[in-house]
Amino acid sequence: HLLALPALYELILRQARLGQLNSLHTVIVAGESCPAELVARHAETLPQATLFNEYGPTEATVWSTVHRCNSPVGQRPVPIGRPLANTQIYVLDPQLQPVPVRVTGELYIGGDGVARGYLNHPDLTAERFIPDLFSVKPGARLYKTGDLARFLADGTIEYAGRDDFQVKIRGYRIELGEIELALAQHPDVREAVVLANDGGKRLVAYVSGTATAKQLKEFLKERLPEYMLPSSFVVLDSLPLTTTGKVDRNALPIDQIGVETKENYVAPRTALEQVLAGIFSEVLSLPRVGADDSFFDLGGHSLLAIQLVSRVREAFQLELPLRKLFEAPTVAGLAAAILEDEAQRERVERTAELLLNLTRLSDHEADQLLEEKSRKEFAQ
């Protein structure tokens, strides 16, 4: 049995070898939205295992609804299912009236799982834990989740995002306004806006002022936990505004994300460094990565680290412990760590040259070269 974030389970399915997961009986994904593509991949890879998509906040004792994913759902969102026993789910309008089927409203949770409130925060408790107008039980309350949802015709519930600036990344609930407030405290920052980019998986900070990306990251490290640090900082002369004078979040430039990865960019020098830099770029979704750029400074985290190490192993057919990336997180450092093994140095360097040459060839030329290499290896 397995319980994991959807992102982690997707990584497990992608990296597992044929037959390696045959003992899996039940899989539960929770903590963030479940992509339809993951349900399809699960059905194709592990048809014998049952997949459940669960939803629920800590304020309602973690799980509140569950959906059994019997088959792929196409392009529509994966439902979060139906309420668990002794749990009631309501989708309400701003006047706390139930909305019709297929109409989006705010999701409220009632029942035995609802917590008493927030310790030592009576104001926040009063705001989020409201009297349950649908219950005859004295003192019953509803938890106002801030999540948007809709009931489908078959009675299942479909998650539709947030109604505020809270996001969930790697299972952590993050208030974007808290990061913006911390950035605004920097003396060289005039305005700051933080968005969840790349399908809601990465935090990007847009800042107007004279501070550099490096200065901003160091500034935030002293004030926020690691999971709240933006992966990228885009420094602009000014932030785009709407006609009413508010920051136009839809007009913020996506093409500049990751451009300022390091003030003193050093290009990869060897073939191995160039191949590794390419893998870093793809895993981190950045346009370029320099030889001295650190994987973790660029927004890498544990899940992406596993993915990167797996890509390196696959490219060079070598065993690379995950700890190597933590010990040598830069492109140049990881390249040096790989070449420490004298027995595989020559083979790795030849493979890097081949991979680099392949990127410069057309698809037809690449296929011919690989066929020729295979024939030589078979002859040997």
CSV table of C-alpha atoms in Angstrom, one decimal:
chain,number,residue,atom,x,y,z
A,1,HIS,CA,0.0,0.0,0.0
A,2,LEU,CA,1.3,3.5,-0.8
A,3,LEU,CA,0.2,7.0,0.3
A,4,ALA,CA,2.0,9.8,-1.5
A,5,LEU,CA,1.7,13.2,-3.1
A,6,PRO,CA,0.6,12.9,-6.8
A,7,ALA,CA,3.9,14.4,-7.9
A,8,LEU,CA,5.9,11.7,-6.0
A,9,TYR,CA,3.7,8.9,-7.3
A,10,GLU,CA,4.1,10.2,-10.8
A,11,LEU,CA,7.8,10.1,-10.3
A,12,ILE,CA,7.7,6.6,-9.0
A,13,LEU,CA,5.7,5.3,-12.0
A,14,ARG,CA,8.1,7.0,-14.4
A,15,GLN,CA,11.3,5.7,-12.8
A,16,ALA,CA,10.2,2.2,-11.8
A,17,ARG,CA,11.5,-0.7,-13.8
A,18,LEU,CA,9.2,-3.2,-15.5
A,19,GLY,CA,7.6,-5.5,-12.8
A,20,GLN,CA,9.1,-3.6,-9.9
A,21,LEU,CA,5.7,-2.4,-8.6
A,22,ASN,CA,3.7,-5.5,-9.1
A,23,SER,CA,3.2,-6.0,-5.4
A,24,LEU,CA,1.3,-2.7,-5.1
A,25,HIS,CA,-2.3,-3.3,-4.0
A,26,THR,CA,-3.7,0.2,-3.1
A,27,VAL,CA,-2.4,3.7,-3.9
A,28,ILE,CA,-3.7,6.8,-2.3
A,29,VAL,CA,-2.7,10.2,-3.6
A,30,ALA,CA,-3.5,13.4,-1.7
A,31,GLY,CA,-2.0,16.8,-0.6
A,32,GLU,CA,-2.3,18.5,-4.0
A,33,SER,CA,-4.5,18.2,-7.2
A,34,CYS,CA,-4.3,14.9,-9.0
A,35,PRO,CA,-3.6,15.3,-12.7
A,36,ALA,CA,-5.8,13.3,-15.2
A,37,GLU,CA,-2.5,12.2,-16.8
A,38,LEU,CA,-1.5,10.5,-13.6
A,39,VAL,CA,-4.7,8.4,-13.5
A,40,ALA,CA,-4.1,7.4,-17.1
A,41,ARG,CA,-0.5,6.4,-16.4
A,42,HIS,CA,-1.6,4.4,-13.4
A,43,ALA,CA,-4.2,2.5,-15.3
A,44,GLU,CA,-1.7,1.6,-18.0
A,45,THR,CA,1.2,0.7,-15.7
A,46,LEU,CA,-0.6,-0.9,-12.7
A,47,PRO,CA,-4.1,-2.0,-13.7
A,48,GLN,CA,-4.1,-4.5,-10.8
A,49,ALA,CA,-3.8,-1.7,-8.2
A,50,THR,CA,-6.6,0.5,-6.9
A,51,LEU,CA,-6.1,4.2,-7.1
A,52,PHE,CA,-7.8,6.6,-4.7
A,53,ASN,CA,-7.7,10.4,-4.8
A,54,GLU,CA,-8.3,12.0,-1.4
A,55,TYR,CA,-9.0,15.5,-0.3
A,56,GLY,CA,-9.1,17.3,3.0
A,57,PRO,CA,-7.4,20.0,5.1
A,58,THR,CA,-5.8,19.6,8.5
A,59,GLU,CA,-8.7,21.6,10.0
A,60,ALA,CA,-11.0,18.7,9.2
A,61,THR,CA,-8.7,15.9,10.4
A,62,VAL,CA,-6.8,15.6,7.1
A,63,TRP,CA,-9.2,13.5,5.0
A,64,SER,CA,-12.8,14.6,4.1
A,65,THR,CA,-13.6,13.1,0.7
A,66,VAL,CA,-12.3,10.2,-1.4
A,67,HIS,CA,-12.7,9.2,-5.1
A,68,ARG,CA,-11.9,5.8,-6.5
A,69,CYS,CA,-10.3,6.3,-9.9
A,70,ASN,CA,-11.6,3.3,-11.8
A,71,SER,CA,-10.6,4.6,-15.2
A,72,PRO,CA,-9.0,7.6,-16.9
A,73,VAL,CA,-11.1,10.8,-16.9
A,74,GLY,CA,-9.9,12.3,-20.2
A,75,GLN,CA,-9.1,16.0,-20.0
A,76,ARG,CA,-11.5,17.0,-17.2
A,77,PRO,CA,-10.3,17.3,-13.6
A,78,VAL,CA,-10.1,14.2,-11.4
A,79,PRO,CA,-13.0,14.3,-8.9
A,80,ILE,CA,-12.2,14.5,-5.2
A,81,GLY,CA,-15.1,12.1,-4.7
A,82,ARG,CA,-17.7,11.9,-1.9
A,83,PRO,CA,-17.6,12.6,1.8
A,84,LEU,CA,-16.2,10.1,4.2
A,85,ALA,CA,-18.5,8.6,6.9
A,86,ASN,CA,-19.7,11.2,9.5
A,87,THR,CA,-18.6,14.0,7.2
A,88,GLN,CA,-20.8,16.5,5.4
A,89,ILE,CA,-19.7,18.6,2.4
A,90,TYR,CA,-21.5,21.7,1.3
A,91,VAL,CA,-20.8,23.9,-1.8
A,92,LEU,CA,-22.2,27.3,-1.0
A,93,ASP,CA,-22.6,30.8,-2.5
A,94,PRO,CA,-21.5,34.0,-0.6
A,95,GLN,CA,-24.9,34.0,1.2
A,96,LEU,CA,-24.2,30.5,2.5
A,97,GLN,CA,-26.9,29.0,0.3
A,98,PRO,CA,-26.2,25.7,-1.6
A,99,VAL,CA,-25.5,26.2,-5.3
A,100,PRO,CA,-27.0,24.0,-8.1
A,101,VAL,CA,-25.2,21.0,-9.6
A,102,ARG,CA,-22.3,21.9,-11.8
A,103,VAL,CA,-22.2,25.5,-10.4
A,104,THR,CA,-19.0,26.5,-8.6
A,105,GLY,CA,-19.1,27.7,-5.0
A,106,GLU,CA,-17.0,27.6,-1.9
A,107,LEU,CA,-16.5,24.2,-0.2
A,108,TYR,CA,-17.5,23.9,3.5
A,109,ILE,CA,-16.9,20.8,5.7
A,110,GLY,CA,-19.1,19.7,8.6
A,111,GLY,CA,-19.3,16.6,10.8
A,112,ASP,CA,-17.3,14.8,13.4
A,113,GLY,CA,-13.9,15.5,11.9
A,114,VAL,CA,-14.0,19.3,12.1
A,115,ALA,CA,-11.5,20.7,14.5
A,116,ARG,CA,-12.3,23.1,17.4
A,117,GLY,CA,-10.3,25.9,15.9
A,118,TYR,CA,-6.8,27.4,15.9
A,119,LEU,CA,-4.9,27.4,19.1
A,120,ASN,CA,-4.5,31.0,20.5
A,121,HIS,CA,-6.1,32.6,17.4
A,122,PRO,CA,-9.7,33.4,18.3
A,123,ASP,CA,-10.2,35.9,15.4
A,124,LEU,CA,-9.0,33.4,12.8
A,125,THR,CA,-11.1,30.7,14.4
A,126,ALA,CA,-14.2,32.8,14.2
A,127,GLU,CA,-13.5,33.6,10.6
A,128,ARG,CA,-13.0,30.0,9.4
A,129,PHE,CA,-15.1,27.9,11.8
A,130,ILE,CA,-18.7,29.2,11.5
A,131,PRO,CA,-22.0,27.8,12.9
A,132,ASP,CA,-23.4,24.9,11.0
A,133,LEU,CA,-26.7,26.1,9.7
A,134,PHE,CA,-27.6,22.7,8.3
A,135,SER,CA,-27.1,20.7,11.6
A,136,VAL,CA,-29.5,20.3,14.5
A,137,LYS,CA,-26.6,19.3,16.8
A,138,PRO,CA,-25.9,22.1,19.4
A,139,GLY,CA,-22.6,23.8,18.8
A,140,ALA,CA,-22.0,22.2,15.4
A,141,ARG,CA,-19.7,24.2,13.1
A,142,LEU,CA,-18.6,24.2,9.5
A,143,TYR,CA,-15.1,24.8,8.3
A,144,LYS,CA,-14.8,27.4,5.6
A,145,THR,CA,-12.0,25.9,3.4
A,146,GLY,CA,-11.4,28.7,0.9
A,147,ASP,CA,-11.5,26.0,-1.8
A,148,LEU,CA,-13.8,26.2,-4.8
A,149,ALA,CA,-15.7,23.2,-5.9
A,150,ARG,CA,-18.8,21.9,-7.7
A,151,PHE,CA,-21.1,18.9,-7.4
A,152,LEU,CA,-21.4,16.8,-10.5
A,153,ALA,CA,-24.6,15.1,-11.7
A,154,ASP,CA,-23.5,11.7,-10.1
A,155,GLY,CA,-23.0,13.3,-6.7
A,156,THR,CA,-19.2,13.4,-6.8
A,157,ILE,CA,-17.3,16.6,-6.1
A,158,GLU,CA,-14.9,18.3,-8.5
A,159,TYR,CA,-12.2,20.7,-7.1
A,160,ALA,CA,-12.0,24.0,-8.9
A,161,GLY,CA,-9.0,25.8,-7.2
A,162,ARG,CA,-8.8,28.6,-4.6
A,163,ASP,CA,-10.8,31.7,-4.0
A,164,ASP,CA,-7.8,33.6,-2.6
A,165,PHE,CA,-4.0,33.7,-3.0
A,166,GLN,CA,-3.3,30.5,-1.1
A,167,VAL,CA,-1.5,27.7,-3.1
A,168,LYS,CA,-0.4,24.2,-2.3
A,169,ILE,CA,3.1,23.1,-3.4
A,170,ARG,CA,4.5,19.7,-2.4
A,171,GLY,CA,1.8,19.3,0.2
A,172,TYR,CA,2.6,22.7,1.9
A,173,ARG,CA,-0.1,25.3,2.1
A,174,ILE,CA,1.5,28.7,1.2
A,175,GLU,CA,0.0,32.1,1.5
A,176,LEU,CA,1.5,34.1,-1.4
A,177,GLY,CA,0.7,37.3,0.4
A,178,GLU,CA,3.1,36.3,3.2
A,179,ILE,CA,6.0,36.0,0.8
A,180,GLU,CA,5.0,39.3,-0.8
A,181,LEU,CA,5.0,41.0,2.6
A,182,ALA,CA,8.5,39.6,3.4
A,183,LEU,CA,9.8,40.9,0.0
A,184,ALA,CA,8.3,44.3,0.5
A,185,GLN,CA,10.5,44.7,3.7
A,186,HIS,CA,13.7,44.8,1.6
A,187,PRO,CA,14.8,48.4,1.4
A,188,ASP,CA,15.5,48.2,-2.4
A,189,VAL,CA,12.1,46.7,-3.3
A,190,ARG,CA,9.2,49.0,-4.3
A,191,GLU,CA,6.6,46.3,-5.2
A,192,ALA,CA,6.5,42.5,-5.1
A,193,VAL,CA,4.1,39.9,-6.5
A,194,VAL,CA,4.4,36.2,-6.1
A,195,LEU,CA,2.7,33.6,-8.4
A,196,ALA,CA,2.6,29.8,-8.6
A,197,ASN,CA,4.0,28.9,-12.0
A,198,ASP,CA,4.6,25.7,-14.0
A,199,GLY,CA,1.2,24.2,-13.2
A,200,GLY,CA,1.3,25.4,-9.7
A,201,LYS,CA,4.5,23.6,-8.9
A,202,ARG,CA,7.0,26.6,-8.6
A,203,LEU,CA,6.9,29.9,-6.9
A,204,VAL,CA,8.0,32.9,-9.0
A,205,ALA,CA,8.6,36.4,-7.5
A,206,TYR,CA,8.2,39.5,-9.6
A,207,VAL,CA,9.9,42.5,-8.0
A,208,SER,CA,10.3,46.2,-9.0
A,209,GLY,CA,13.3,47.9,-7.5
A,210,THR,CA,17.1,47.8,-7.6
A,211,ALA,CA,17.7,44.6,-5.6
A,212,THR,CA,19.2,41.6,-7.4
A,213,ALA,CA,17.8,38.1,-7.4
A,214,LYS,CA,20.7,36.8,-5.2
A,215,GLN,CA,20.1,39.6,-2.6
A,216,LEU,CA,16.4,38.8,-2.5
A,217,LYS,CA,16.9,35.1,-2.1
A,218,GLU,CA,19.4,35.6,0.8
A,219,PHE,CA,17.0,38.2,2.3
A,220,LEU,CA,14.1,35.7,2.3
A,221,LYS,CA,16.2,32.8,3.6
A,222,GLU,CA,16.5,34.7,6.9
A,223,ARG,CA,12.7,35.2,7.2
A,224,LEU,CA,10.9,32.3,5.6
A,225,PRO,CA,11.1,28.5,5.6
A,226,GLU,CA,12.7,26.7,2.7
A,227,TYR,CA,9.4,25.6,1.1
A,228,MET,CA,8.2,29.2,0.8
A,229,LEU,CA,11.3,30.4,-1.1
A,230,PRO,CA,10.5,31.3,-4.7
A,231,SER,CA,12.4,29.3,-7.4
A,232,SER,CA,12.9,32.3,-9.6
A,233,PHE,CA,13.1,36.1,-9.1
A,234,VAL,CA,12.2,38.4,-12.0
A,235,VAL,CA,13.4,42.0,-11.3
A,236,LEU,CA,11.6,44.6,-13.4
A,237,ASP,CA,11.7,48.4,-13.6
A,238,SER,CA,8.0,48.4,-12.8
A,239,LEU,CA,5.2,45.9,-12.5
A,240,PRO,CA,2.4,46.0,-15.1
A,241,LEU,CA,-0.8,47.7,-13.9
A,242,THR,CA,-4.5,47.4,-14.8
A,243,THR,CA,-6.6,50.4,-15.7
A,244,THR,CA,-7.6,50.6,-12.0
A,245,GLY,CA,-4.0,50.9,-10.9
A,246,LYS,CA,-3.7,47.4,-9.5
A,247,VAL,CA,-0.9,44.9,-10.5
A,248,ASP,CA,-2.0,43.0,-13.6
A,249,ARG,CA,-0.9,39.5,-12.7
A,250,ASN,CA,-1.9,38.2,-16.1
A,251,ALA,CA,0.5,40.6,-17.8
A,252,LEU,CA,3.6,39.6,-15.9
A,253,PRO,CA,6.3,38.3,-18.3
A,254,ILE,CA,6.6,34.5,-18.3
A,255,ASP,CA,9.6,34.5,-20.7
A,256,GLN,CA,11.9,36.2,-18.2
A,257,ILE,CA,11.5,33.5,-15.6
A,258,GLY,CA,14.9,32.0,-14.8
A,259,VAL,CA,16.9,34.4,-17.0
A,260,GLU,CA,18.7,35.9,-14.0
A,261,THR,CA,19.9,32.6,-12.6
A,262,LYS,CA,23.2,34.0,-11.5
A,263,GLU,CA,24.9,37.4,-11.8
A,264,ASN,CA,28.2,36.0,-13.0
A,265,TYR,CA,27.1,33.4,-15.4
A,266,VAL,CA,29.8,30.8,-16.3
A,267,ALA,CA,29.1,28.6,-19.3
A,268,PRO,CA,29.6,24.9,-19.0
A,269,ARG,CA,33.1,24.0,-20.3
A,270,THR,CA,33.4,20.2,-20.9
A,271,ALA,CA,31.0,18.0,-22.8
A,272,LEU,CA,30.0,16.4,-19.5
A,273,GLU,CA,29.2,19.8,-18.0
A,274,GLN,CA,27.2,20.8,-21.1
A,275,VAL,CA,25.1,17.6,-20.9
A,276,LEU,CA,24.5,18.0,-17.2
A,277,ALA,CA,23.6,21.6,-17.6
A,278,GLY,CA,21.0,20.5,-20.2
A,279,ILE,CA,19.5,18.0,-17.7
A,280,PHE,CA,19.5,20.7,-15.0
A,281,SER,CA,17.6,23.0,-17.3
A,282,GLU,CA,15.0,20.5,-18.3
A,283,VAL,CA,14.3,19.3,-14.7
A,284,LEU,CA,14.1,22.9,-13.4
A,285,SER,CA,12.3,24.3,-16.4
A,286,LEU,CA,14.9,27.0,-16.9
A,287,PRO,CA,16.3,28.4,-20.2
A,288,ARG,CA,19.9,28.0,-19.1
A,289,VAL,CA,22.1,26.8,-16.3
A,290,GLY,CA,25.7,27.8,-15.7
A,291,ALA,CA,28.6,25.6,-14.6
A,292,ASP,CA,28.7,27.2,-11.1
A,293,ASP,CA,24.9,27.4,-10.6
A,294,SER,CA,23.6,25.3,-7.7
A,295,PHE,CA,20.6,23.0,-8.3
A,296,PHE,CA,19.0,24.0,-5.0
A,297,ASP,CA,19.6,27.7,-5.4
A,298,LEU,CA,17.8,27.5,-8.7
A,299,GLY,CA,14.7,26.1,-7.0
A,300,GLY,CA,15.5,22.4,-6.8
A,301,HIS,CA,14.0,20.3,-4.1
A,302,SER,CA,13.9,16.7,-3.0
A,303,LEU,CA,11.4,15.4,-5.6
A,304,LEU,CA,13.3,17.2,-8.4
A,305,ALA,CA,16.6,15.9,-7.0
A,306,ILE,CA,15.4,12.3,-7.4
A,307,GLN,CA,14.3,13.1,-10.9
A,308,LEU,CA,17.6,14.7,-11.9
A,309,VAL,CA,19.7,11.8,-10.4
A,310,SER,CA,17.5,9.3,-12.3
A,311,ARG,CA,18.0,11.2,-15.6
A,312,VAL,CA,21.8,11.3,-15.1
A,313,ARG,CA,21.8,7.5,-14.3
A,314,GLU,CA,19.8,6.8,-17.4
A,315,ALA,CA,22.0,9.0,-19.7
A,316,PHE,CA,25.3,7.6,-18.5
A,317,GLN,CA,24.3,4.2,-17.3
A,318,LEU,CA,26.0,4.6,-13.9
A,319,GLU,CA,25.1,4.4,-10.3
A,320,LEU,CA,24.9,7.9,-8.8
A,321,PRO,CA,23.8,8.1,-5.1
A,322,LEU,CA,21.4,10.9,-4.3
A,323,ARG,CA,23.8,12.2,-1.7
A,324,LYS,CA,26.3,13.1,-4.4
A,325,LEU,CA,23.9,15.9,-5.6
A,326,PHE,CA,23.6,17.3,-2.1
A,327,GLU,CA,27.4,17.2,-1.7
A,328,ALA,CA,28.1,18.7,-5.1
A,329,PRO,CA,25.0,20.6,-6.2
A,330,THR,CA,26.5,22.6,-9.0
A,331,VAL,CA,27.0,21.4,-12.6
A,332,ALA,CA,30.7,21.6,-12.4
A,333,GLY,CA,30.8,20.0,-8.9
A,334,LEU,CA,28.5,17.1,-10.0
A,335,ALA,CA,30.6,16.5,-13.1
A,336,ALA,CA,33.8,16.3,-11.0
A,337,ALA,CA,32.1,13.9,-8.6
A,338,ILE,CA,31.1,11.6,-11.4
A,339,LEU,CA,34.6,11.6,-12.8
A,340,GLU,CA,36.2,10.6,-9.5
A,341,ASP,CA,35.6,7.0,-10.4
A,342,GLU,CA,38.6,6.2,-12.6
A,343,ALA,CA,37.1,3.0,-13.8
A,344,GLN,CA,34.2,4.8,-15.6
A,345,ARG,CA,35.9,8.1,-16.4
A,346,GLU,CA,36.7,7.4,-20.0
A,347,ARG,CA,33.3,5.8,-20.8
A,348,VAL,CA,31.4,8.7,-19.2
A,349,GLU,CA,33.4,11.3,-21.1
A,350,ARG,CA,32.9,9.4,-24.4
A,351,THR,CA,29.1,9.1,-23.7
A,352,ALA,CA,29.0,12.8,-22.9
A,353,GLU,CA,30.6,13.6,-26.3
A,354,LEU,CA,28.2,11.3,-28.1
A,355,LEU,CA,25.1,12.8,-26.3
A,356,LEU,CA,26.4,16.3,-27.1
A,357,ASN,CA,26.9,15.4,-30.8
A,358,LEU,CA,23.4,13.9,-30.9
A,359,THR,CA,21.8,17.2,-29.9
A,360,ARG,CA,23.4,18.8,-32.9
A,361,LEU,CA,22.2,16.2,-35.4
A,362,SER,CA,18.9,15.8,-37.2
A,363,ASP,CA,16.6,12.9,-36.1
A,364,HIS,CA,17.7,10.8,-39.1
A,365,GLU,CA,21.4,11.4,-38.5
A,366,ALA,CA,21.0,10.6,-34.8
A,367,ASP,CA,19.2,7.3,-35.6
A,368,GLN,CA,22.0,6.3,-38.0
A,369,LEU,CA,24.7,7.1,-35.5
A,370,LEU,CA,23.0,5.1,-32.7
A,371,GLU,CA,22.5,2.1,-35.0
A,372,GLU,CA,26.2,2.2,-35.9
A,373,LYS,CA,27.2,2.4,-32.3
A,374,SER,CA,24.9,-0.6,-31.4
A,375,ARG,CA,26.5,-2.7,-34.2
A,376,LYS,CA,30.0,-2.0,-33.0
A,377,GLU,CA,29.1,-2.8,-29.4
A,378,PHE,CA,27.4,-6.0,-30.5
A,379,ALA,CA,30.5,-7.0,-32.6
A,380,GLN,CA,32.7,-6.5,-29.5
